[in-house]
Amino acid sequence: MTIAASAQDASVGYPLSPKTRQFLAQACLGHLIDGKFVPSANGATMPVVDPNTGAEFARVAQGSPAEVELAVGAARRAFEDGRWRHLHPNKKEAVLRRLGALLEDNRDVLMDLDMLDGGIIRSQTPFFVQFGIDVTNYYAGWPTKIEGRMSPTGPDVVVQQVREPLGVCAVIMPWNAPSAVPLGVVAPIACGNSIILKPAEQTPLTAIFFGGLCEQAGLPAGVINIVHGLGGTVGAALVEHREVDAISFTGSVETGRGIQAAAAKQLKRVSLELGGKSPQIVFADADLDAAANAAAWAVWGHSGQICTAGSRVLVNRAIHDEFVARMVDASRALTIGSCFDAETCIGPVISQKQLDQVTRYVELGKAEGAHLALGGARHGEKGFFFEPTIFTAVSNRMKIAQEEIFGPVMAVIPFDTDEEAYAIANDTTFGLAAGVWTRDLGRAHRASQRLKVGTVWINTYQLNETSVPYGGVKQSGFGRSLGAVSIEEFTQVKSVWINAA
Ligand code: NAI
Ligand code: MG
């Protein structure tokens, strides 16, 4: 089978590492089922597109419910026979530490794939890749630390609260951070679960490469399975499968809503990390030099395709014009171009579909009466580039202020009083994150208490740590990843009563 036959074509001009070329040239970019990479039973494949050029450069296996059946069966067997969950915690940790070391050794491949498949610019790939490594190393230390409890009872009875894995978990991931695969899968594996990963159809390559590293690290067959394919077929089949105990989903609100409804039929456990329309509140006393640049980058980072993008910038009217001028200045001359060029500041969006969505929202913003202060157009004719775009005179009722655009588009909304700022910030169906820019410590605390979100950043934005829980409220979802709380998400408590009379 030669489904990677075209792998060299589009990528030939890029300075890829030899290991990346070797990976792309391998005979089968397939599913990982029961420890083996396999094509689809029906031979179907799907294209992998380089967002820098719009050209197809590889094909991967495209799965169907048949592959889901095989993968779920493999995961179930691996779970039931205890080959992983009953392995001594020290040995589990050793496997996961080897995985962390392998990720480090293959940093260059992960960076190449981020640029080639994910459209992440060269200067940002080290951050994404390092975070995947850090997450792996963080959870590698957990198997020896997942402890149960004893309940306080009378002397005649002993009650153990035992923390057990959930079983077979499906992890459905989006395309916006391919090298963040460890973020989705290492915590459930560290807890002793078996998983089926469904990567986004736009960015399957990092998952395949990661699956290979899991095998090299010595993770037993069937503990991680990977099935590629479209959400409506492979994703839906996983959600509906009776042998899948839990779903962990990251992606759009609409798909998340459908998944929760489908999972409800079997009362299946679901955690949802959905999008946002996160506000950044800039008070009049903010350090404008620091805030203007950072607030702009909170939207331009990865061309706005980050769930926590601070895409609504609420600015006190007293400093509004000056602040907008500074953001425009900081953003006007940014170099837009290929992820592989070292000087690129703004890379492509992921696909033609995403470019069309961004274009549609920009047209809508103009029609809604917002003022275009910067950008507003596609950049170039090849690939999927869009200019950093700033709308001012936005009312929070406009669609460009309410809906997730997932592109480099900022909506600037003026406010007068602090109360008004909180009201606007919270007047959204989302609740993922918020930023606050102020020099007044009291105001910073008041704001953090008033904002209905899962994360508040004060005088900074988009920082993360492996130990800090991350997730949303309202329609940004529920459940938390990272930190110890993720261990709770992927385990459940069993109470064991022992008669000691
Ligand atoms: P999506 O939410 O439909 O896709 C995310 C993942 O879910 C992919 O792996 C996809 O194959 C899978 N999926 C799709 N339909 C499914 C179903 N019925 N059952 C199970 N799994 C399913 O997002 P998509 O279509 O890639 O992008 C649409 C919009 O969603 C974007 O334009 C963006 O605005 C938003 N989005 C937001 C993300 C965030 O992290 N906030 C991430 C990805 C997309
Ligand atoms: Mg791609």
Coordinates of C-alpha atoms and ligand atoms in Angstrom, one line a residue:
M1 CA 0.0 0.0 0.0
T2 CA 1.5 3.4 -1.0
I3 CA -0.8 5.9 0.5
A4 CA 2.1 8.3 1.2
A5 CA 3.2 8.3 -2.4
S6 CA 2.7 12.0 -2.8
A7 CA 4.4 12.9 0.5
Q8 CA 7.5 14.3 -1.1
D9 CA 5.9 16.5 -3.8
A10 CA 4.5 19.5 -1.9
S11 CA 7.0 19.3 0.9
V12 CA 10.1 18.9 -1.2
G13 CA 11.1 22.5 -1.0
Y14 CA 10.9 22.8 2.8
P15 CA 13.9 22.4 5.1
L16 CA 12.4 19.3 6.8
S17 CA 14.6 17.1 9.0
P18 CA 15.6 13.8 7.5
K19 CA 13.6 12.0 10.1
T20 CA 10.4 13.9 9.0
R21 CA 11.0 12.9 5.4
Q22 CA 11.5 9.3 6.5
F23 CA 8.3 9.4 8.4
L24 CA 6.3 10.9 5.5
A25 CA 7.7 8.4 3.1
Q26 CA 6.7 5.4 5.1
A27 CA 4.4 3.0 3.3
C28 CA 1.4 3.2 5.5
L29 CA 0.2 6.4 7.3
G30 CA -2.6 4.4 8.8
H31 CA -4.7 3.7 11.9
L32 CA -3.0 2.3 15.0
I33 CA -5.1 -0.7 16.1
D34 CA -3.9 -3.2 18.7
G35 CA -0.3 -2.1 18.3
K36 CA -0.1 -2.2 14.5
F37 CA -0.4 0.5 11.9
V38 CA -3.0 -0.6 9.4
P39 CA -4.8 0.8 6.3
S40 CA -8.6 0.9 6.2
A41 CA -10.3 -2.4 5.4
N42 CA -12.0 -0.8 2.4
G43 CA -8.7 0.9 1.3
A44 CA -10.1 4.5 1.7
T45 CA -7.7 7.4 2.2
M46 CA -8.1 11.1 2.7
P47 CA -5.8 14.0 1.8
V48 CA -3.5 15.9 4.1
V49 CA -3.2 19.5 2.9
D50 CA -0.4 22.0 3.5
P51 CA -2.1 25.2 4.6
N52 CA 0.9 27.2 3.4
T53 CA 0.2 26.3 -0.2
G54 CA -3.2 24.7 -0.2
A55 CA -1.6 21.6 -1.9
E56 CA -2.2 18.0 -0.9
F57 CA 1.1 16.5 0.2
A58 CA 0.2 13.1 1.8
R59 CA -2.7 10.8 2.2
V60 CA -3.7 8.9 5.3
A61 CA -6.1 6.1 5.9
Q62 CA -9.7 7.2 6.2
G63 CA -11.5 5.1 8.7
S64 CA -15.1 3.8 8.9
P65 CA -17.2 2.2 11.6
A66 CA -15.3 -1.0 10.8
E67 CA -12.1 0.4 12.1
V68 CA -13.9 1.9 15.1
E69 CA -15.1 -1.6 15.9
L70 CA -11.6 -3.1 15.7
A71 CA -10.1 -0.3 17.8
V72 CA -12.7 -0.4 20.5
G73 CA -12.3 -4.2 20.7
A74 CA -8.6 -3.8 21.1
A75 CA -9.0 -1.2 23.7
R76 CA -11.5 -3.2 25.6
R77 CA -9.3 -6.4 25.6
A78 CA -6.3 -4.3 26.8
F79 CA -8.3 -2.9 29.6
E80 CA -10.0 -6.1 30.8
D81 CA -6.9 -8.2 30.9
G82 CA -5.1 -5.6 32.9
R83 CA -1.9 -5.6 30.8
W84 CA -1.6 -1.8 31.5
R85 CA -3.9 -0.9 34.4
H86 CA -2.5 -3.6 36.6
L87 CA 1.1 -3.1 35.6
H88 CA 3.1 -1.9 38.7
P89 CA 2.9 1.9 38.9
N90 CA 6.7 2.2 38.8
K91 CA 6.6 0.4 35.4
K92 CA 3.8 2.5 34.1
E93 CA 5.8 5.6 35.0
A94 CA 8.9 4.2 33.3
V95 CA 7.0 3.7 30.0
L96 CA 5.6 7.2 30.2
R97 CA 9.0 8.7 31.0
R98 CA 10.4 6.9 28.0
L99 CA 7.7 8.5 25.9
G100 CA 8.6 11.9 27.2
A101 CA 12.3 11.3 26.3
L102 CA 11.3 10.1 22.8
L103 CA 9.2 13.2 22.3
E104 CA 12.3 15.2 23.2
D105 CA 14.5 13.2 20.8
N106 CA 12.0 13.9 18.0
R107 CA 11.4 17.6 18.7
D108 CA 12.5 18.5 15.1
V109 CA 9.9 16.1 13.6
L110 CA 7.1 17.5 15.8
M111 CA 8.0 21.0 14.8
D112 CA 8.1 20.1 11.2
L113 CA 4.7 18.5 11.4
D114 CA 3.3 21.5 13.2
M115 CA 4.4 23.8 10.4
L116 CA 3.5 21.5 7.5
D117 CA 0.2 20.0 8.7
G118 CA -0.9 22.4 11.4
G119 CA 0.1 25.8 10.0
I120 CA 1.9 26.8 13.1
I121 CA 4.7 29.3 12.5
R122 CA 8.3 28.3 13.1
S123 CA 8.8 30.7 16.0
Q124 CA 5.9 29.3 17.9
T125 CA 6.4 25.6 17.3
P126 CA 9.0 25.2 20.1
F127 CA 6.3 26.4 22.5
F128 CA 3.7 23.9 21.4
V129 CA 6.1 21.0 21.2
Q130 CA 7.6 21.8 24.6
F131 CA 4.2 21.9 26.1
G132 CA 3.4 18.4 24.8
I133 CA 6.7 17.2 26.3
D134 CA 6.0 18.9 29.6
V135 CA 2.5 17.4 29.8
T136 CA 3.8 13.9 29.1
N137 CA 6.5 14.3 31.8
Y138 CA 4.0 15.7 34.3
Y139 CA 1.6 12.8 33.9
A140 CA 4.4 10.3 33.8
G141 CA 4.9 11.0 37.5
W142 CA 1.2 10.3 38.4
P143 CA 0.7 6.5 38.4
T144 CA 2.6 6.2 41.8
K145 CA 0.5 9.0 43.3
I146 CA -3.1 8.1 42.5
E147 CA -4.2 7.2 46.0
G148 CA -7.5 6.1 47.5
R149 CA -8.9 7.0 50.9
M150 CA -10.3 5.5 54.0
S151 CA -13.7 6.7 55.2
P152 CA -14.2 7.5 58.8
T153 CA -16.4 4.8 60.2
G154 CA -17.0 2.9 63.5
P155 CA -14.6 0.2 64.4
D156 CA -16.7 -2.7 63.0
V157 CA -16.4 -1.7 59.4
V158 CA -13.6 -0.6 57.1
V159 CA -14.5 1.4 54.0
Q160 CA -11.9 1.9 51.3
Q161 CA -12.5 4.5 48.6
V162 CA -10.6 3.1 45.7
R163 CA -9.8 5.2 42.7
E164 CA -10.1 3.2 39.5
P165 CA -9.8 4.0 35.8
L166 CA -13.0 4.6 33.8
G167 CA -12.3 1.9 31.2
V168 CA -12.3 2.7 27.4
C169 CA -12.1 6.4 26.6
A170 CA -12.5 8.0 23.3
V171 CA -10.5 11.2 22.8
I172 CA -11.7 13.4 20.0
M173 CA -9.3 16.2 19.1
P174 CA -9.4 19.4 17.0
W175 CA -6.8 20.6 14.5
N176 CA -5.5 23.7 16.1
A177 CA -2.6 22.3 18.1
P178 CA -1.5 19.0 16.6
S179 CA 1.6 18.6 18.8
A180 CA -0.7 19.0 21.8
V181 CA -1.8 15.3 21.3
P182 CA -0.2 14.5 24.7
L183 CA -2.6 17.0 26.3
G184 CA -5.5 14.9 25.2
V185 CA -4.2 11.4 25.8
V186 CA -1.5 11.1 28.4
A187 CA -3.6 11.8 31.5
P188 CA -6.2 9.1 30.7
I189 CA -3.4 6.6 29.9
A190 CA -1.6 7.5 33.2
C191 CA -4.8 6.7 35.0
G192 CA -4.9 3.2 33.5
N193 CA -7.5 3.6 30.9
S194 CA -7.3 2.4 27.3
I195 CA -8.1 4.9 24.7
I196 CA -9.1 5.5 21.1
L197 CA -7.8 8.8 19.7
K198 CA -9.6 10.4 16.8
P199 CA -7.4 13.2 15.5
A200 CA -9.0 16.0 13.5
E201 CA -9.2 15.0 9.8
Q202 CA -7.2 18.2 8.9
T203 CA -4.1 17.2 11.1
P204 CA -3.7 13.5 11.3
L205 CA 0.1 13.2 11.0
T206 CA 1.3 14.2 14.5
A207 CA -1.0 11.6 16.0
I208 CA 0.4 8.9 13.8
F209 CA 3.9 9.9 14.7
F210 CA 3.0 10.0 18.4
G211 CA 1.4 6.6 18.2
G212 CA 4.7 5.2 16.9
L213 CA 6.5 6.7 19.8
C214 CA 4.1 5.1 22.2
E215 CA 4.9 1.7 20.7
Q216 CA 8.6 2.4 21.0
A217 CA 8.2 3.5 24.6
G218 CA 6.7 0.1 25.4
L219 CA 3.1 1.0 25.9
P220 CA 1.3 -2.3 25.6
A221 CA -0.7 -2.9 22.4
G222 CA -4.3 -1.8 22.5
V223 CA -3.8 0.9 25.2
I224 CA -3.6 3.6 22.6
N225 CA -5.5 3.1 19.4
I226 CA -5.8 5.8 16.7
V227 CA -8.6 5.9 14.1
H228 CA -8.6 8.6 11.4
G229 CA -11.6 9.8 9.6
L230 CA -14.4 12.3 9.5
G231 CA -16.2 13.4 12.6
G232 CA -19.6 12.4 11.3
T233 CA -18.6 8.8 10.7
V234 CA -15.6 7.8 12.9
G235 CA -16.3 10.4 15.6
A236 CA -20.0 9.6 15.7
A237 CA -19.4 5.8 15.8
L238 CA -17.1 6.2 18.8
V239 CA -19.6 8.3 20.6
E240 CA -22.3 5.8 20.0
H241 CA -20.3 2.7 20.7
R242 CA -21.6 0.7 23.8
E243 CA -18.1 -0.4 24.7
V244 CA -16.8 3.2 25.0
D245 CA -17.2 4.4 28.6
A246 CA -16.3 8.0 28.3
I247 CA -15.8 10.7 25.7
S248 CA -13.3 13.6 26.0
F249 CA -14.0 16.1 23.3
T250 CA -12.2 19.4 22.3
G251 CA -13.7 21.4 19.4
S252 CA -16.7 23.5 18.4
V253 CA -19.8 24.1 20.5
E254 CA -22.1 22.7 17.8
T255 CA -20.3 19.4 17.6
G256 CA -19.9 19.3 21.4
R257 CA -23.7 19.7 21.8
G258 CA -24.4 16.9 19.4
I259 CA -21.9 14.6 21.2
Q260 CA -23.5 15.3 24.6
A261 CA -27.0 14.5 23.2
A262 CA -25.7 11.3 21.6
A263 CA -23.9 10.2 24.7
A264 CA -27.0 10.9 26.8
K265 CA -28.7 7.8 25.2
Q266 CA -26.2 5.6 27.1
L267 CA -25.6 8.1 30.0
K268 CA -22.0 8.1 28.9
R269 CA -19.5 10.3 30.7
V270 CA -18.5 13.3 28.7
S271 CA -16.1 16.2 29.1
L272 CA -16.2 19.0 26.7
E273 CA -13.6 21.7 26.0
L274 CA -15.3 24.0 23.6
G275 CA -14.6 27.4 22.1
G276 CA -14.8 30.9 23.4
K277 CA -15.2 34.6 22.7
S278 CA -12.9 35.7 25.4
P279 CA -12.9 39.3 26.6
Q280 CA -9.8 41.3 27.5
I281 CA -10.7 44.3 29.6
V282 CA -8.3 47.2 29.3
F283 CA -8.9 49.7 32.2
A284 CA -7.8 53.3 31.9
D285 CA -5.0 52.7 34.4
A286 CA -3.4 49.8 32.5
D287 CA 0.3 49.9 31.4
L288 CA -0.6 50.8 27.8
D289 CA 2.8 50.0 26.4
A290 CA 2.7 46.4 27.6
A291 CA -1.0 45.9 27.2
A292 CA -1.4 47.0 23.6
N293 CA 1.1 44.6 22.1
A294 CA 0.1 41.7 24.4
A295 CA -3.7 42.2 23.8
A296 CA -3.1 42.2 20.0
W297 CA -1.0 39.0 20.2
A298 CA -3.7 37.4 22.3
V299 CA -5.7 37.5 19.0
W300 CA -2.9 37.1 16.4
G301 CA -1.3 34.1 18.0
H302 CA -1.8 31.0 15.6
S303 CA -3.9 33.4 13.4
G304 CA -6.6 33.5 16.1
Q305 CA -7.1 29.7 16.0
I306 CA -6.7 29.2 19.8
C307 CA -9.7 28.5 21.9
T308 CA -8.7 31.1 24.4
A309 CA -8.0 33.8 21.8
G310 CA -8.9 37.2 23.4
S311 CA -11.0 38.2 20.5
R312 CA -13.2 40.8 22.3
V313 CA -11.1 43.7 23.5
L314 CA -13.1 45.9 25.9
V315 CA -11.4 49.3 26.2
N316 CA -12.2 52.2 28.6
R317 CA -13.4 55.1 26.5
A318 CA -10.9 57.5 28.2
I319 CA -8.0 55.6 26.5
H320 CA -9.8 54.0 23.6
D321 CA -8.4 56.0 20.7
E322 CA -4.9 55.9 21.9
F323 CA -5.1 52.2 22.7
V324 CA -6.5 51.3 19.4
A325 CA -3.8 53.4 17.7
R326 CA -1.1 51.4 19.6
M327 CA -2.6 48.1 18.7
V328 CA -2.9 49.1 15.0
D329 CA 0.8 50.2 15.1
A330 CA 1.9 47.0 16.7
S331 CA 0.0 44.9 14.1
R332 CA 0.3 46.8 10.9
A333 CA 3.8 45.7 9.8
L334 CA 3.6 42.1 10.8
T335 CA 5.0 39.7 8.2
I336 CA 2.4 37.3 6.8
G337 CA 3.7 34.2 5.2
S338 CA 4.8 30.6 5.2
C339 CA 5.3 28.9 8.6
F340 CA 8.7 27.8 7.4
D341 CA 10.1 31.4 7.0
A342 CA 11.9 32.5 10.2
E343 CA 10.6 36.1 9.9
T344 CA 6.9 35.1 9.6
C345 CA 4.7 36.5 12.3
I346 CA 1.3 35.5 11.0
G347 CA 0.8 32.1 9.3
P348 CA -2.1 30.6 7.5
V349 CA -5.4 29.5 8.9
I350 CA -6.0 25.7 8.6
S351 CA -8.1 25.3 5.5
Q352 CA -10.1 26.8 2.7
K353 CA -13.2 26.3 4.8
Q354 CA -11.7 28.2 7.7
L355 CA -10.6 31.0 5.3
D356 CA -14.1 31.2 4.0
Q357 CA -15.5 31.4 7.5
V358 CA -13.1 34.3 8.4
T359 CA -14.0 36.1 5.2
R360 CA -17.7 35.7 5.8
Y361 CA -17.4 37.1 9.3
V362 CA -15.4 40.1 8.1
E363 CA -18.0 40.9 5.5
L364 CA -20.7 40.5 8.2
G365 CA -18.8 42.9 10.5
K366 CA -18.8 45.5 7.8
A367 CA -22.5 44.9 7.1
E368 CA -23.3 45.2 10.9
G369 CA -21.7 48.7 10.9
A370 CA -18.4 48.0 12.7
H371 CA -15.5 50.1 11.6
L372 CA -12.5 48.4 10.0
A373 CA -9.4 49.9 11.6
L374 CA -6.9 47.4 10.2
G375 CA -6.7 44.5 7.6
G376 CA -9.9 42.9 6.4
A377 CA -8.7 40.9 3.4
R378 CA -7.1 37.7 2.4
H379 CA -3.4 37.8 1.9
G380 CA -2.0 36.4 -1.3
E381 CA -3.7 33.9 -3.6
K382 CA -2.0 30.7 -2.6
G383 CA -2.5 29.0 0.8
F384 CA -5.0 30.2 3.5
F385 CA -3.6 33.6 4.7
F386 CA -5.7 36.4 6.2
E387 CA -4.6 39.8 7.4
P388 CA -4.7 40.7 11.1
T389 CA -8.0 42.5 11.3
I390 CA -9.3 45.0 13.9
F391 CA -12.9 46.1 14.0
T392 CA -13.7 49.1 16.2
A393 CA -17.1 50.6 17.1
V394 CA -18.3 47.1 17.8
S395 CA -21.5 46.6 19.8
N396 CA -21.5 43.4 21.9
R397 CA -24.8 42.5 20.2
M398 CA -23.2 42.1 16.8
K399 CA -22.5 38.6 15.6
I400 CA -18.8 39.4 15.3
A401 CA -18.8 40.0 19.1
Q402 CA -20.9 36.9 19.9
E403 CA -19.7 34.1 17.6
E404 CA -16.3 32.4 17.6
I405 CA -14.6 33.4 14.3
F406 CA -11.4 31.4 14.9
G407 CA -9.3 33.7 12.8
P408 CA -7.2 36.8 13.2
V409 CA -10.1 39.1 13.8
M410 CA -10.5 41.4 16.8
A411 CA -13.6 43.2 18.0
V412 CA -12.9 46.4 20.0
I413 CA -15.8 47.4 22.2
P414 CA -15.7 50.7 24.3
F415 CA -17.0 50.9 27.9
D416 CA -17.3 53.7 30.5
T417 CA -17.7 52.1 33.9
D418 CA -16.2 49.0 35.5
E419 CA -19.7 47.6 36.0
E420 CA -20.4 48.1 32.3
A421 CA -17.2 46.3 31.4
Y422 CA -18.2 43.2 33.5
A423 CA -21.7 43.2 32.0
I424 CA -20.3 43.2 28.5
A425 CA -17.6 40.7 29.3
N426 CA -20.2 38.3 30.7
D427 CA -22.8 38.9 28.0
T428 CA -21.9 35.9 25.9
T429 CA -22.9 32.3 25.8
F430 CA -19.2 31.4 26.2
G431 CA -17.1 31.3 29.4
L432 CA -13.6 30.0 28.6
A433 CA -11.2 32.8 29.6
A434 CA -10.7 36.5 30.2
G435 CA -7.9 39.0 30.4
V436 CA -7.7 42.0 32.7
W437 CA -5.3 44.9 32.1
T438 CA -4.9 47.2 35.1
R439 CA -2.3 48.5 37.6
D440 CA -4.9 48.6 40.4
L441 CA -4.6 45.4 42.5
G442 CA -8.0 45.8 44.0
R443 CA -9.6 46.2 40.6
A444 CA -7.8 43.2 39.4
H445 CA -9.3 41.1 42.2
R446 CA -12.8 42.5 41.8
A447 CA -12.7 41.8 38.1
S448 CA -11.5 38.2 38.6
Q449 CA -14.4 37.6 40.9
R450 CA -17.0 39.0 38.5
L451 CA -15.9 37.3 35.3
K452 CA -17.8 34.1 34.5
V453 CA -15.0 32.1 33.0
G454 CA -12.7 29.2 33.7
T455 CA -9.4 31.2 33.5
V456 CA -8.6 34.8 34.3
W457 CA -5.3 36.3 33.2
I458 CA -4.3 39.5 34.9
N459 CA -1.7 41.7 33.1
T460 CA -0.8 38.7 30.9
Y461 CA -2.6 36.4 28.6
Q462 CA -2.6 32.7 27.5
L463 CA 0.0 31.5 29.9
N464 CA -0.3 27.8 30.9
E465 CA 1.3 25.3 33.2
T466 CA 1.0 21.5 33.3
S467 CA -0.3 21.8 36.9
V468 CA -2.9 24.5 36.3
P469 CA -6.5 23.3 35.5
Y470 CA -7.9 24.5 32.2
G471 CA -11.4 24.5 30.9
G472 CA -14.6 26.5 30.6
V473 CA -18.0 27.4 32.1
K474 CA -21.3 28.0 30.3
Q475 CA -21.2 26.9 26.7
S476 CA -17.4 26.7 26.7
G477 CA -17.9 23.3 28.2
F478 CA -17.2 21.4 31.4
G479 CA -14.5 19.2 32.7
R480 CA -10.9 20.4 33.3
S481 CA -7.7 19.3 31.7
L482 CA -4.2 19.6 33.2
G483 CA -3.2 19.4 36.8
A484 CA -4.4 16.9 39.4
V485 CA -8.0 17.6 38.5
S486 CA -7.5 15.7 35.2
I487 CA -6.7 12.6 37.2
E488 CA -10.1 12.9 38.8
E489 CA -11.7 13.3 35.4
F490 CA -10.3 10.0 34.1
T491 CA -10.9 7.9 37.3
Q492 CA -13.9 7.1 39.4
V493 CA -14.2 6.1 43.1
K494 CA -15.4 2.7 44.2
S495 CA -16.4 2.2 47.8
V496 CA -15.4 -1.1 49.3
W497 CA -17.1 -2.1 52.6
I498 CA -15.4 -4.7 54.8
N499 CA -17.1 -6.2 57.8
A500 CA -14.5 -6.1 60.6
A501 CA -16.7 -7.1 63.4
Ligands
NAI1 P1 -15.4 20.3 15.0 O1 -15.8 20.6 16.4 O2 -16.6 19.8 14.2 O3 -14.3 19.2 15.0 C1 -13.5 18.8 16.1 C2 -13.3 17.3 16.2 O4 -14.6 16.7 16.3 C3 -12.7 16.7 14.9 O5 -11.9 15.6 15.2 C4 -13.9 16.2 14.1 O6 -13.6 15.2 13.2 C5 -14.8 15.7 15.3 N1 -16.2 15.6 15.0 C6 -16.9 16.4 14.1 N2 -18.2 16.0 14.1 C7 -18.3 15.0 15.0 C8 -19.4 14.2 15.4 N3 -20.6 14.4 15.0 N4 -19.2 13.2 16.4 C9 -18.0 13.1 16.9 N5 -16.9 13.8 16.5 C10 -17.1 14.8 15.6 O7 -14.8 21.5 14.4 P2 -14.4 21.8 12.8 O8 -15.5 21.4 11.9 O9 -13.0 21.3 12.6 O10 -14.3 23.4 12.9 C11 -15.5 24.2 12.9 C12 -15.4 25.4 13.7 O11 -15.3 25.0 15.1 C13 -14.1 26.2 13.5 O12 -14.3 27.0 12.4 C14 -13.9 26.9 14.8 O13 -14.7 28.1 14.8 C15 -14.5 25.9 15.8 N6 -13.4 25.2 16.5 C16 -13.1 25.5 17.7 C17 -12.1 24.9 18.4 C18 -11.7 25.3 19.7 O14 -10.8 24.7 20.3 N7 -12.3 26.3 20.3 C19 -11.4 23.8 17.8 C20 -11.8 23.4 16.5 C21 -12.8 24.1 15.9
MG2 MG -3.4 19.8 7.3

